[in-house]
mmCIF file with all atom_site columns, C-alpha atoms and ligand atoms in Angstrom:
data_model
loop_
_atom_site.group_PDB
_atom_site.id
_atom_site.type_symbol
_atom_site.label_atom_id
_atom_site.label_alt_id
_atom_site.label_comp_id
_atom_site.label_asym_id
_atom_site.label_entity_id
_atom_site.label_seq_id
_atom_site.pdbx_PDB_ins_code
_atom_site.Cartn_x
_atom_site.Cartn_y
_atom_site.Cartn_z
_atom_site.occupancy
_atom_site.B_iso_or_equiv
_atom_site.pdbx_formal_charge
_atom_site.auth_seq_id
_atom_site.auth_comp_id
_atom_site.auth_asym_id
_atom_site.auth_atom_id
_atom_site.pdbx_PDB_model_num
ATOM   1   C  CA  . UNK A 1 1   ? -121.570 -26.183 46.164 1.00 51.00 ? 1   UNK A CA  1
ATOM   2   C  CA  . UNK A 1 2   ? -121.193 -22.870 44.385 1.00 51.00 ? 2   UNK A CA  1
ATOM   3   C  CA  . UNK A 1 3   ? -122.761 -24.099 41.161 1.00 74.00 ? 3   UNK A CA  1
ATOM   4   C  CA  . UNK A 1 4   ? -126.180 -24.529 42.776 1.00 90.00 ? 4   UNK A CA  1
ATOM   5   C  CA  . UNK A 1 5   ? -128.440 -22.396 40.648 1.00 88.00 ? 5   UNK A CA  1
ATOM   6   C  CA  . UNK A 1 6   ? -131.819 -21.190 41.833 1.00 97.00 ? 6   UNK A CA  1
ATOM   7   C  CA  . UNK A 1 7   ? -132.548 -19.023 38.794 1.00 94.00 ? 7   UNK A CA  1
ATOM   8   C  CA  . UNK A 1 8   ? -135.564 -21.146 37.847 1.00 93.00 ? 8   UNK A CA  1
ATOM   9   C  CA  . UNK A 1 9   ? -137.236 -20.306 41.163 1.00 97.00 ? 9   UNK A CA  1
ATOM   10  C  CA  . UNK A 1 10  ? -136.416 -16.592 41.152 1.00 95.00 ? 10  UNK A CA  1
ATOM   11  C  CA  . UNK A 1 11  ? -134.863 -15.178 37.982 1.00 94.00 ? 11  UNK A CA  1
ATOM   12  C  CA  . UNK A 1 12  ? -131.532 -13.519 38.734 1.00 94.00 ? 12  UNK A CA  1
ATOM   13  C  CA  . UNK A 1 13  ? -131.326 -15.118 42.187 1.00 95.00 ? 13  UNK A CA  1
ATOM   14  C  CA  . UNK A 1 14  ? -127.788 -14.697 43.512 1.00 96.00 ? 14  UNK A CA  1
ATOM   15  C  CA  . UNK A 1 15  ? -126.940 -17.571 45.879 1.00 97.00 ? 15  UNK A CA  1
ATOM   16  C  CA  . UNK A 1 16  ? -123.517 -16.152 46.771 1.00 96.00 ? 16  UNK A CA  1
ATOM   17  C  CA  . UNK A 1 17  ? -125.103 -12.865 47.878 1.00 97.00 ? 17  UNK A CA  1
ATOM   18  C  CA  . UNK A 1 18  ? -127.597 -14.796 50.021 1.00 98.00 ? 18  UNK A CA  1
ATOM   19  C  CA  . UNK A 1 19  ? -124.753 -16.777 51.613 1.00 98.00 ? 19  UNK A CA  1
ATOM   20  C  CA  . UNK A 1 20  ? -122.923 -13.554 52.536 1.00 98.00 ? 20  UNK A CA  1
ATOM   21  C  CA  . UNK A 1 21  ? -126.092 -12.186 54.135 1.00 98.00 ? 21  UNK A CA  1
ATOM   22  C  CA  . UNK A 1 22  ? -126.852 -15.426 56.015 1.00 98.00 ? 22  UNK A CA  1
ATOM   23  C  CA  . UNK A 1 23  ? -123.264 -15.677 57.244 1.00 98.00 ? 23  UNK A CA  1
ATOM   24  C  CA  . UNK A 1 24  ? -123.466 -12.161 58.692 1.00 98.00 ? 24  UNK A CA  1
ATOM   25  C  CA  . UNK A 1 25  ? -126.736 -12.724 60.571 1.00 97.00 ? 25  UNK A CA  1
ATOM   26  C  CA  . UNK A 1 26  ? -126.404 -16.317 61.796 1.00 98.00 ? 26  UNK A CA  1
ATOM   27  C  CA  . UNK A 1 27  ? -124.035 -18.037 64.200 1.00 98.00 ? 27  UNK A CA  1
ATOM   28  C  CA  . UNK A 1 28  ? -121.357 -20.105 62.524 1.00 98.00 ? 28  UNK A CA  1
ATOM   29  C  CA  . UNK A 1 29  ? -123.076 -23.327 63.641 1.00 98.00 ? 29  UNK A CA  1
ATOM   30  C  CA  . UNK A 1 30  ? -126.470 -22.300 62.265 1.00 98.00 ? 30  UNK A CA  1
ATOM   31  C  CA  . UNK A 1 31  ? -125.027 -21.052 58.965 1.00 98.00 ? 31  UNK A CA  1
ATOM   32  C  CA  . UNK A 1 32  ? -123.176 -24.316 58.372 1.00 98.00 ? 32  UNK A CA  1
ATOM   33  C  CA  . UNK A 1 33  ? -126.258 -26.313 59.450 1.00 98.00 ? 33  UNK A CA  1
ATOM   34  C  CA  . UNK A 1 34  ? -128.249 -24.534 56.716 1.00 98.00 ? 34  UNK A CA  1
ATOM   35  C  CA  . UNK A 1 35  ? -125.625 -25.487 54.115 1.00 98.00 ? 35  UNK A CA  1
ATOM   36  C  CA  . UNK A 1 36  ? -125.675 -29.112 55.292 1.00 98.00 ? 36  UNK A CA  1
ATOM   37  C  CA  . UNK A 1 37  ? -129.484 -29.227 55.165 1.00 98.00 ? 37  UNK A CA  1
ATOM   38  C  CA  . UNK A 1 38  ? -129.395 -27.779 51.633 1.00 98.00 ? 38  UNK A CA  1
ATOM   39  C  CA  . UNK A 1 39  ? -127.050 -30.569 50.548 1.00 98.00 ? 39  UNK A CA  1
ATOM   40  C  CA  . UNK A 1 40  ? -128.922 -33.435 52.242 1.00 98.00 ? 40  UNK A CA  1
ATOM   41  C  CA  . UNK A 1 41  ? -132.268 -32.091 51.022 1.00 98.00 ? 41  UNK A CA  1
ATOM   42  C  CA  . UNK A 1 42  ? -130.978 -31.999 47.430 1.00 98.00 ? 42  UNK A CA  1
ATOM   43  C  CA  . UNK A 1 43  ? -129.724 -35.580 47.807 1.00 98.00 ? 43  UNK A CA  1
ATOM   44  C  CA  . UNK A 1 44  ? -133.094 -36.818 49.091 1.00 98.00 ? 44  UNK A CA  1
ATOM   45  C  CA  . UNK A 1 45  ? -134.875 -34.959 46.285 1.00 98.00 ? 45  UNK A CA  1
ATOM   46  C  CA  . UNK A 1 46  ? -132.642 -36.629 43.683 1.00 98.00 ? 46  UNK A CA  1
ATOM   47  C  CA  . UNK A 1 47  ? -133.206 -40.041 45.315 1.00 98.00 ? 47  UNK A CA  1
ATOM   48  C  CA  . UNK A 1 48  ? -136.987 -39.659 45.401 1.00 98.00 ? 48  UNK A CA  1
ATOM   49  C  CA  . UNK A 1 49  ? -137.685 -37.755 42.178 1.00 98.00 ? 49  UNK A CA  1
ATOM   50  C  CA  . UNK A 1 50  ? -138.565 -34.455 43.823 1.00 98.00 ? 50  UNK A CA  1
ATOM   51  C  CA  . UNK A 1 51  ? -137.644 -30.977 42.450 1.00 98.00 ? 51  UNK A CA  1
ATOM   52  C  CA  . UNK A 1 52  ? -133.984 -30.740 43.523 1.00 98.00 ? 52  UNK A CA  1
ATOM   53  C  CA  . UNK A 1 53  ? -133.692 -26.956 43.308 1.00 98.00 ? 53  UNK A CA  1
ATOM   54  C  CA  . UNK A 1 54  ? -136.851 -26.258 45.322 1.00 98.00 ? 54  UNK A CA  1
ATOM   55  C  CA  . UNK A 1 55  ? -135.785 -28.791 47.964 1.00 98.00 ? 55  UNK A CA  1
ATOM   56  C  CA  . UNK A 1 56  ? -132.286 -27.270 48.005 1.00 98.00 ? 56  UNK A CA  1
ATOM   57  C  CA  . UNK A 1 57  ? -133.316 -23.621 48.285 1.00 98.00 ? 57  UNK A CA  1
ATOM   58  C  CA  . UNK A 1 58  ? -135.903 -24.400 50.992 1.00 98.00 ? 58  UNK A CA  1
ATOM   59  C  CA  . UNK A 1 59  ? -133.243 -26.438 52.826 1.00 98.00 ? 59  UNK A CA  1
ATOM   60  C  CA  . UNK A 1 60  ? -130.769 -23.566 52.634 1.00 98.00 ? 60  UNK A CA  1
ATOM   61  C  CA  . UNK A 1 61  ? -133.340 -21.043 53.901 1.00 98.00 ? 61  UNK A CA  1
ATOM   62  C  CA  . UNK A 1 62  ? -135.225 -23.202 56.421 1.00 98.00 ? 62  UNK A CA  1
ATOM   63  C  CA  . UNK A 1 63  ? -133.590 -21.586 59.499 1.00 98.00 ? 63  UNK A CA  1
ATOM   64  C  CA  . UNK A 1 64  ? -133.039 -18.143 57.889 1.00 98.00 ? 64  UNK A CA  1
ATOM   65  C  CA  . UNK A 1 65  ? -135.021 -16.373 60.642 1.00 98.00 ? 65  UNK A CA  1
ATOM   66  C  CA  . UNK A 1 66  ? -134.015 -18.639 63.544 1.00 98.00 ? 66  UNK A CA  1
ATOM   67  C  CA  . UNK A 1 67  ? -131.849 -16.083 65.360 1.00 98.00 ? 67  UNK A CA  1
ATOM   68  C  CA  . UNK A 1 68  ? -134.245 -13.119 65.156 1.00 98.00 ? 68  UNK A CA  1
ATOM   69  C  CA  . UNK A 1 69  ? -135.536 -11.635 68.426 1.00 98.00 ? 69  UNK A CA  1
ATOM   70  C  CA  . UNK A 1 70  ? -139.002 -12.552 69.738 1.00 98.00 ? 70  UNK A CA  1
ATOM   71  C  CA  . UNK A 1 71  ? -140.297 -9.016  69.186 1.00 98.00 ? 71  UNK A CA  1
ATOM   72  C  CA  . UNK A 1 72  ? -139.628 -9.266  65.467 1.00 98.00 ? 72  UNK A CA  1
ATOM   73  C  CA  . UNK A 1 73  ? -141.639 -12.487 65.209 1.00 98.00 ? 73  UNK A CA  1
ATOM   74  C  CA  . UNK A 1 74  ? -144.507 -11.020 67.256 1.00 98.00 ? 74  UNK A CA  1
ATOM   75  C  CA  . UNK A 1 75  ? -144.599 -7.939  65.017 1.00 98.00 ? 75  UNK A CA  1
ATOM   76  C  CA  . UNK A 1 76  ? -144.602 -10.122 61.870 1.00 98.00 ? 76  UNK A CA  1
ATOM   77  C  CA  . UNK A 1 77  ? -147.452 -12.309 63.243 1.00 98.00 ? 77  UNK A CA  1
ATOM   78  C  CA  . UNK A 1 78  ? -149.523 -9.128  63.578 1.00 98.00 ? 78  UNK A CA  1
ATOM   79  C  CA  . UNK A 1 79  ? -148.483 -7.373  60.352 1.00 97.00 ? 79  UNK A CA  1
ATOM   80  C  CA  . UNK A 1 80  ? -149.016 -10.525 58.254 1.00 98.00 ? 80  UNK A CA  1
ATOM   81  C  CA  . UNK A 1 81  ? -152.289 -11.328 60.011 1.00 98.00 ? 81  UNK A CA  1
ATOM   82  C  CA  . UNK A 1 82  ? -151.189 -14.820 61.030 1.00 98.00 ? 82  UNK A CA  1
ATOM   83  C  CA  . UNK A 1 83  ? -153.189 -16.846 63.574 1.00 96.00 ? 83  UNK A CA  1
ATOM   84  C  CA  . UNK A 1 84  ? -152.881 -15.008 66.921 1.00 97.00 ? 84  UNK A CA  1
ATOM   85  C  CA  . UNK A 1 85  ? -152.610 -18.383 68.717 1.00 95.00 ? 85  UNK A CA  1
ATOM   86  C  CA  . UNK A 1 86  ? -149.009 -18.370 67.469 1.00 96.00 ? 86  UNK A CA  1
ATOM   87  C  CA  . UNK A 1 87  ? -148.276 -15.691 70.085 1.00 97.00 ? 87  UNK A CA  1
ATOM   88  C  CA  . UNK A 1 88  ? -148.627 -18.417 72.755 1.00 94.00 ? 88  UNK A CA  1
ATOM   89  C  CA  . UNK A 1 89  ? -145.599 -20.278 71.368 1.00 95.00 ? 89  UNK A CA  1
ATOM   90  C  CA  . UNK A 1 90  ? -141.955 -19.377 70.884 1.00 96.00 ? 90  UNK A CA  1
ATOM   91  C  CA  . UNK A 1 91  ? -138.961 -19.390 68.568 1.00 98.00 ? 91  UNK A CA  1
ATOM   92  C  CA  . UNK A 1 92  ? -139.175 -23.140 67.844 1.00 97.00 ? 92  UNK A CA  1
ATOM   93  C  CA  . UNK A 1 93  ? -142.612 -22.710 66.244 1.00 97.00 ? 93  UNK A CA  1
ATOM   94  C  CA  . UNK A 1 94  ? -142.138 -19.171 64.908 1.00 98.00 ? 94  UNK A CA  1
ATOM   95  C  CA  . UNK A 1 95  ? -138.910 -19.440 62.942 1.00 98.00 ? 95  UNK A CA  1
ATOM   96  C  CA  . UNK A 1 96  ? -140.453 -21.599 60.202 1.00 98.00 ? 96  UNK A CA  1
ATOM   97  C  CA  . UNK A 1 97  ? -144.084 -20.437 60.051 1.00 98.00 ? 97  UNK A CA  1
ATOM   98  C  CA  . UNK A 1 98  ? -143.335 -16.749 60.597 1.00 98.00 ? 98  UNK A CA  1
ATOM   99  C  CA  . UNK A 1 99  ? -139.847 -17.022 59.082 1.00 98.00 ? 99  UNK A CA  1
ATOM   100 C  CA  . UNK A 1 100 ? -141.417 -17.722 55.669 1.00 98.00 ? 100 UNK A CA  1
ATOM   101 C  CA  . UNK A 1 101 ? -143.117 -14.283 55.800 1.00 98.00 ? 101 UNK A CA  1
ATOM   102 C  CA  . UNK A 1 102 ? -139.816 -12.619 56.750 1.00 98.00 ? 102 UNK A CA  1
ATOM   103 C  CA  . UNK A 1 103 ? -138.179 -14.371 53.777 1.00 98.00 ? 103 UNK A CA  1
ATOM   104 C  CA  . UNK A 1 104 ? -140.874 -13.043 51.422 1.00 98.00 ? 104 UNK A CA  1
ATOM   105 C  CA  . UNK A 1 105 ? -140.361 -9.507  52.735 1.00 97.00 ? 105 UNK A CA  1
ATOM   106 C  CA  . UNK A 1 106 ? -136.563 -9.528  52.741 1.00 98.00 ? 106 UNK A CA  1
ATOM   107 C  CA  . UNK A 1 107 ? -135.627 -11.798 49.839 1.00 97.00 ? 107 UNK A CA  1
ATOM   108 C  CA  . UNK A 1 108 ? -138.608 -11.474 47.498 1.00 97.00 ? 108 UNK A CA  1
ATOM   109 C  CA  . UNK A 1 109 ? -139.008 -15.241 47.219 1.00 97.00 ? 109 UNK A CA  1
ATOM   110 C  CA  . UNK A 1 110 ? -142.670 -16.031 46.549 1.00 97.00 ? 110 UNK A CA  1
ATOM   111 C  CA  . UNK A 1 111 ? -142.507 -19.647 45.372 1.00 98.00 ? 111 UNK A CA  1
ATOM   112 C  CA  . UNK A 1 112 ? -145.156 -21.321 47.540 1.00 98.00 ? 112 UNK A CA  1
ATOM   113 C  CA  . UNK A 1 113 ? -143.508 -24.758 47.271 1.00 98.00 ? 113 UNK A CA  1
ATOM   114 C  CA  . UNK A 1 114 ? -140.326 -23.319 48.782 1.00 98.00 ? 114 UNK A CA  1
ATOM   115 C  CA  . UNK A 1 115 ? -142.193 -21.190 51.360 1.00 98.00 ? 115 UNK A CA  1
ATOM   116 C  CA  . UNK A 1 116 ? -144.407 -24.097 52.484 1.00 98.00 ? 116 UNK A CA  1
ATOM   117 C  CA  . UNK A 1 117 ? -141.388 -26.339 53.041 1.00 99.00 ? 117 UNK A CA  1
ATOM   118 C  CA  . UNK A 1 118 ? -139.900 -23.617 55.270 1.00 99.00 ? 118 UNK A CA  1
ATOM   119 C  CA  . UNK A 1 119 ? -143.225 -23.125 57.105 1.00 98.00 ? 119 UNK A CA  1
ATOM   120 C  CA  . UNK A 1 120 ? -143.590 -26.858 57.678 1.00 98.00 ? 120 UNK A CA  1
ATOM   121 C  CA  . UNK A 1 121 ? -140.009 -27.819 58.494 1.00 98.00 ? 121 UNK A CA  1
ATOM   122 C  CA  . UNK A 1 122 ? -140.498 -27.965 62.288 1.00 98.00 ? 122 UNK A CA  1
ATOM   123 C  CA  . UNK A 1 123 ? -144.108 -29.108 62.820 1.00 98.00 ? 123 UNK A CA  1
ATOM   124 C  CA  . UNK A 1 124 ? -144.942 -30.802 59.512 1.00 98.00 ? 124 UNK A CA  1
ATOM   125 C  CA  . UNK A 1 125 ? -148.429 -30.758 58.020 1.00 98.00 ? 125 UNK A CA  1
ATOM   126 C  CA  . UNK A 1 126 ? -151.047 -33.272 56.900 1.00 98.00 ? 126 UNK A CA  1
ATOM   127 C  CA  . UNK A 1 127 ? -150.512 -31.884 53.395 1.00 98.00 ? 127 UNK A CA  1
ATOM   128 C  CA  . UNK A 1 128 ? -146.737 -32.267 53.108 1.00 98.00 ? 128 UNK A CA  1
ATOM   129 C  CA  . UNK A 1 129 ? -145.407 -32.396 49.555 1.00 98.00 ? 129 UNK A CA  1
ATOM   130 C  CA  . UNK A 1 130 ? -142.241 -34.123 48.362 1.00 98.00 ? 130 UNK A CA  1
ATOM   131 C  CA  . UNK A 1 131 ? -140.286 -30.861 48.734 1.00 98.00 ? 131 UNK A CA  1
ATOM   132 C  CA  . UNK A 1 132 ? -141.630 -30.393 52.288 1.00 99.00 ? 132 UNK A CA  1
ATOM   133 C  CA  . UNK A 1 133 ? -140.634 -33.947 53.224 1.00 99.00 ? 133 UNK A CA  1
ATOM   134 C  CA  . UNK A 1 134 ? -137.079 -33.614 51.891 1.00 99.00 ? 134 UNK A CA  1
ATOM   135 C  CA  . UNK A 1 135 ? -136.445 -30.468 53.960 1.00 99.00 ? 135 UNK A CA  1
ATOM   136 C  CA  . UNK A 1 136 ? -138.194 -31.855 57.063 1.00 99.00 ? 136 UNK A CA  1
ATOM   137 C  CA  . UNK A 1 137 ? -136.073 -35.023 56.992 1.00 99.00 ? 137 UNK A CA  1
ATOM   138 C  CA  . UNK A 1 138 ? -132.808 -33.339 55.941 1.00 99.00 ? 138 UNK A CA  1
ATOM   139 C  CA  . UNK A 1 139 ? -133.035 -31.022 58.975 1.00 98.00 ? 139 UNK A CA  1
ATOM   140 C  CA  . UNK A 1 140 ? -133.321 -34.085 61.227 1.00 98.00 ? 140 UNK A CA  1
ATOM   141 C  CA  . UNK A 1 141 ? -130.596 -36.295 59.716 1.00 98.00 ? 141 UNK A CA  1
ATOM   142 C  CA  . UNK A 1 142 ? -127.941 -33.862 58.429 1.00 98.00 ? 142 UNK A CA  1
ATOM   143 C  CA  . UNK A 1 143 ? -124.450 -35.263 59.128 1.00 98.00 ? 143 UNK A CA  1
ATOM   144 C  CA  . UNK A 1 144 ? -123.790 -33.312 62.356 1.00 98.00 ? 144 UNK A CA  1
ATOM   145 C  CA  . UNK A 1 145 ? -126.993 -34.514 64.084 1.00 98.00 ? 145 UNK A CA  1
ATOM   146 C  CA  . UNK A 1 146 ? -125.971 -37.090 66.677 1.00 97.00 ? 146 UNK A CA  1
ATOM   147 C  CA  . UNK A 1 147 ? -128.926 -37.707 69.024 1.00 95.00 ? 147 UNK A CA  1
ATOM   148 C  CA  . UNK A 1 148 ? -129.745 -41.294 70.073 1.00 95.00 ? 148 UNK A CA  1
ATOM   149 C  CA  . UNK A 1 149 ? -131.796 -42.740 67.235 1.00 96.00 ? 149 UNK A CA  1
ATOM   150 C  CA  . UNK A 1 150 ? -130.345 -40.649 64.407 1.00 98.00 ? 150 UNK A CA  1
ATOM   151 C  CA  . UNK A 1 151 ? -129.026 -43.759 62.628 1.00 98.00 ? 151 UNK A CA  1
ATOM   152 C  CA  . UNK A 1 152 ? -132.520 -45.271 62.688 1.00 98.00 ? 152 UNK A CA  1
ATOM   153 C  CA  . UNK A 1 153 ? -133.852 -41.952 61.352 1.00 98.00 ? 153 UNK A CA  1
ATOM   154 C  CA  . UNK A 1 154 ? -131.346 -42.163 58.467 1.00 98.00 ? 154 UNK A CA  1
ATOM   155 C  CA  . UNK A 1 155 ? -132.448 -45.748 57.741 1.00 98.00 ? 155 UNK A CA  1
ATOM   156 C  CA  . UNK A 1 156 ? -136.110 -44.688 57.830 1.00 98.00 ? 156 UNK A CA  1
ATOM   157 C  CA  . UNK A 1 157 ? -135.339 -41.901 55.349 1.00 98.00 ? 157 UNK A CA  1
ATOM   158 C  CA  . UNK A 1 158 ? -133.674 -44.440 53.095 1.00 98.00 ? 158 UNK A CA  1
ATOM   159 C  CA  . UNK A 1 159 ? -136.789 -46.668 53.163 1.00 98.00 ? 159 UNK A CA  1
ATOM   160 C  CA  . UNK A 1 160 ? -139.163 -43.959 51.910 1.00 98.00 ? 160 UNK A CA  1
ATOM   161 C  CA  . UNK A 1 161 ? -139.935 -40.279 52.467 1.00 98.00 ? 161 UNK A CA  1
ATOM   162 C  CA  . UNK A 1 162 ? -143.149 -41.221 54.300 1.00 98.00 ? 162 UNK A CA  1
ATOM   163 C  CA  . UNK A 1 163 ? -141.265 -43.580 56.612 1.00 98.00 ? 163 UNK A CA  1
ATOM   164 C  CA  . UNK A 1 164 ? -138.703 -40.851 57.343 1.00 98.00 ? 164 UNK A CA  1
ATOM   165 C  CA  . UNK A 1 165 ? -141.435 -38.327 58.126 1.00 98.00 ? 165 UNK A CA  1
ATOM   166 C  CA  . UNK A 1 166 ? -143.364 -40.763 60.372 1.00 98.00 ? 166 UNK A CA  1
ATOM   167 C  CA  . UNK A 1 167 ? -140.193 -41.699 62.270 1.00 98.00 ? 167 UNK A CA  1
ATOM   168 C  CA  . UNK A 1 168 ? -139.268 -38.068 62.840 1.00 98.00 ? 168 UNK A CA  1
ATOM   169 C  CA  . UNK A 1 169 ? -142.729 -37.016 64.066 1.00 98.00 ? 169 UNK A CA  1
ATOM   170 C  CA  . UNK A 1 170 ? -142.863 -39.937 66.507 1.00 98.00 ? 170 UNK A CA  1
ATOM   171 C  CA  . UNK A 1 171 ? -139.385 -39.120 67.813 1.00 98.00 ? 171 UNK A CA  1
ATOM   172 C  CA  . UNK A 1 172 ? -140.153 -35.392 68.131 1.00 98.00 ? 172 UNK A CA  1
ATOM   173 C  CA  . UNK A 1 173 ? -143.391 -35.950 70.068 1.00 98.00 ? 173 UNK A CA  1
ATOM   174 C  CA  . UNK A 1 174 ? -141.653 -38.430 72.392 1.00 98.00 ? 174 UNK A CA  1
ATOM   175 C  CA  . UNK A 1 175 ? -138.871 -35.897 72.990 1.00 97.00 ? 175 UNK A CA  1
ATOM   176 C  CA  . UNK A 1 176 ? -141.304 -33.042 73.699 1.00 97.00 ? 176 UNK A CA  1
ATOM   177 C  CA  . UNK A 1 177 ? -143.304 -35.182 76.155 1.00 98.00 ? 177 UNK A CA  1
ATOM   178 C  CA  . UNK A 1 178 ? -140.117 -36.365 77.921 1.00 98.00 ? 178 UNK A CA  1
ATOM   179 C  CA  . UNK A 1 179 ? -139.135 -32.732 78.419 1.00 98.00 ? 179 UNK A CA  1
ATOM   180 C  CA  . UNK A 1 180 ? -142.565 -31.472 79.570 1.00 97.00 ? 180 UNK A CA  1
ATOM   181 C  CA  . UNK A 1 181 ? -142.802 -29.175 76.548 1.00 95.00 ? 181 UNK A CA  1
ATOM   182 C  CA  . UNK A 1 182 ? -146.070 -27.940 75.062 1.00 92.00 ? 182 UNK A CA  1
ATOM   183 C  CA  . UNK A 1 183 ? -146.980 -29.489 71.719 1.00 94.00 ? 183 UNK A CA  1
ATOM   184 C  CA  . UNK A 1 184 ? -148.211 -27.277 68.906 1.00 95.00 ? 184 UNK A CA  1
ATOM   185 C  CA  . UNK A 1 185 ? -151.520 -28.731 67.636 1.00 96.00 ? 185 UNK A CA  1
ATOM   186 C  CA  . UNK A 1 186 ? -150.245 -29.027 64.050 1.00 97.00 ? 186 UNK A CA  1
ATOM   187 C  CA  . UNK A 1 187 ? -147.445 -31.314 65.300 1.00 97.00 ? 187 UNK A CA  1
ATOM   188 C  CA  . UNK A 1 188 ? -150.120 -33.676 66.675 1.00 97.00 ? 188 UNK A CA  1
ATOM   189 C  CA  . UNK A 1 189 ? -152.174 -33.471 63.488 1.00 98.00 ? 189 UNK A CA  1
ATOM   190 C  CA  . UNK A 1 190 ? -149.066 -34.289 61.451 1.00 98.00 ? 190 UNK A CA  1
ATOM   191 C  CA  . UNK A 1 191 ? -148.219 -37.235 63.698 1.00 98.00 ? 191 UNK A CA  1
ATOM   192 C  CA  . UNK A 1 192 ? -151.764 -38.658 63.517 1.00 98.00 ? 192 UNK A CA  1
ATOM   193 C  CA  . UNK A 1 193 ? -151.751 -38.368 59.741 1.00 98.00 ? 193 UNK A CA  1
ATOM   194 C  CA  . UNK A 1 194 ? -148.256 -39.655 58.887 1.00 98.00 ? 194 UNK A CA  1
ATOM   195 C  CA  . UNK A 1 195 ? -147.908 -42.404 61.515 1.00 97.00 ? 195 UNK A CA  1
ATOM   196 C  CA  . UNK A 1 196 ? -150.157 -44.615 59.371 1.00 97.00 ? 196 UNK A CA  1
ATOM   197 C  CA  . UNK A 1 197 ? -148.348 -43.763 56.119 1.00 96.00 ? 197 UNK A CA  1
ATOM   198 C  CA  . UNK A 1 198 ? -144.786 -44.989 56.791 1.00 91.00 ? 198 UNK A CA  1
ATOM   199 C  CA  . UNK A 1 199 ? -143.462 -48.545 57.200 1.00 91.00 ? 199 UNK A CA  1
ATOM   200 C  CA  . UNK A 1 200 ? -142.128 -48.253 60.766 1.00 88.00 ? 200 UNK A CA  1
HETATM 201 P  P1  . LIG B 2 .   ? -133.690 -26.604 64.242 1.00 66.37 ? 1   LIG B P1  1
HETATM 202 O  O1  . LIG B 2 .   ? -134.353 -25.276 63.930 1.00 66.37 ? 1   LIG B O1  1
HETATM 203 O  O2  . LIG B 2 .   ? -132.688 -27.007 63.213 1.00 66.37 ? 1   LIG B O2  1
HETATM 204 O  O3  . LIG B 2 .   ? -133.102 -26.616 65.631 1.00 66.37 ? 1   LIG B O3  1
HETATM 205 O  O4  . LIG B 2 .   ? -134.844 -27.742 64.222 1.00 66.37 ? 1   LIG B O4  1
HETATM 206 P  P2  . LIG B 2 .   ? -136.426 -27.629 64.188 1.00 66.37 ? 1   LIG B P2  1
HETATM 207 O  O5  . LIG B 2 .   ? -136.864 -26.440 63.423 1.00 66.37 ? 1   LIG B O5  1
HETATM 208 O  O6  . LIG B 2 .   ? -136.941 -28.951 63.692 1.00 66.37 ? 1   LIG B O6  1
HETATM 209 O  O7  . LIG B 2 .   ? -136.887 -27.523 65.704 1.00 66.37 ? 1   LIG B O7  1
HETATM 210 C  C1  . LIG B 2 .   ? -136.804 -26.341 66.459 1.00 66.37 ? 1   LIG B C1  1
HETATM 211 C  C2  . LIG B 2 .   ? -137.273 -26.586 67.885 1.00 66.37 ? 1   LIG B C2  1
HETATM 212 O  O8  . LIG B 2 .   ? -138.691 -26.715 67.947 1.00 66.37 ? 1   LIG B O8  1
HETATM 213 C  C3  . LIG B 2 .   ? -136.711 -27.873 68.496 1.00 66.37 ? 1   LIG B C3  1
HETATM 214 O  O9  . LIG B 2 .   ? -136.253 -27.578 69.802 1.00 66.37 ? 1   LIG B O9  1
HETATM 215 C  C4  . LIG B 2 .   ? -137.924 -28.810 68.527 1.00 66.37 ? 1   LIG B C4  1
HETATM 216 O  O10 . LIG B 2 .   ? -137.823 -29.764 69.570 1.00 66.37 ? 1   LIG B O10 1
HETATM 217 C  C5  . LIG B 2 .   ? -139.025 -27.825 68.768 1.00 66.37 ? 1   LIG B C5  1
HETATM 218 N  N1  . LIG B 2 .   ? -140.375 -28.305 68.419 1.00 66.37 ? 1   LIG B N1  1
HETATM 219 C  C6  . LIG B 2 .   ? -140.757 -29.130 67.396 1.00 66.37 ? 1   LIG B C6  1
HETATM 220 N  N2  . LIG B 2 .   ? -142.095 -29.355 67.435 1.00 66.37 ? 1   LIG B N2  1
HETATM 221 C  C7  . LIG B 2 .   ? -142.568 -28.660 68.506 1.00 66.37 ? 1   LIG B C7  1
HETATM 222 C  C8  . LIG B 2 .   ? -143.867 -28.498 69.112 1.00 66.37 ? 1   LIG B C8  1
HETATM 223 O  O11 . LIG B 2 .   ? -144.872 -29.029 68.670 1.00 66.37 ? 1   LIG B O11 1
HETATM 224 N  N3  . LIG B 2 .   ? -143.929 -27.710 70.222 1.00 66.37 ? 1   LIG B N3  1
HETATM 225 C  C9  . LIG B 2 .   ? -142.848 -27.087 70.766 1.00 66.37 ? 1   LIG B C9  1
HETATM 226 N  N4  . LIG B 2 .   ? -142.999 -26.352 71.851 1.00 66.37 ? 1   LIG B N4  1
HETATM 227 N  N5  . LIG B 2 .   ? -141.621 -27.210 70.221 1.00 66.37 ? 1   LIG B N5  1
HETATM 228 C  C10 . LIG B 2 .   ? -141.478 -27.982 69.132 1.00 66.37 ? 1   LIG B C10 1
HETATM 229 FE FE1 . LIG B 2 .   ? -135.616 -25.049 62.257 1.00 66.37 ? 2   LIG B FE1 1
HETATM 230 FE FE1 . LIG B 2 .   ? -132.668 -26.610 61.123 1.00 66.37 ? 3   LIG B FE1 1
#
């Protein structure tokens, strides 16, 4: 693990320093989840000819802001001039989309491929790239995930990235509906787009 090198994305980037900082601000479960997503995302990237380091760094950072208080997200939505409709949602939607801005501010990472994968890791996008797909799927199938259907999700990911993405969006929408949760419009747009692109 320790030889992962993200120097090509940000010269001088010190992964060990980032790990110390993440460990101090995240719960043990969340910190280890981020490390597992980094590893699975790198594996998917290698399997599907995607940039392994971008997929790995975005995987490591995808939940960087997850445990920040609501007030911090609300302040960042305003200071970064993000769509005010975001204020109607909560942590689930904020930690990726708004989290990417917090990562820019705190870590000085400006690689848009990495930032977009973080922004899109929860709700997807109609414009998902290979890096985005690796992180999106890795978050869903990392080894400690054990919801009903996770084995089918792993098989879908092994068929193709598009199949993995389509499976995950379908499962997520079903889950949100079952639990009477509101659905962020981008999640619907992503579902409508990707459901025709995978071999389900
Ligand atoms: P995690 O951060 O590793 O727990 O995983 P995710 O970032 O994928 O998901 C975070 C939370 O957002 C989960 O509880 C999802 O069910 C939830 N979520 C995903 N899509 C939507 C949506 O469209 N609307 C709402 N309200 N929640 C969503
Ligand atoms: Fe997340
Ligand atoms: Fe996650």
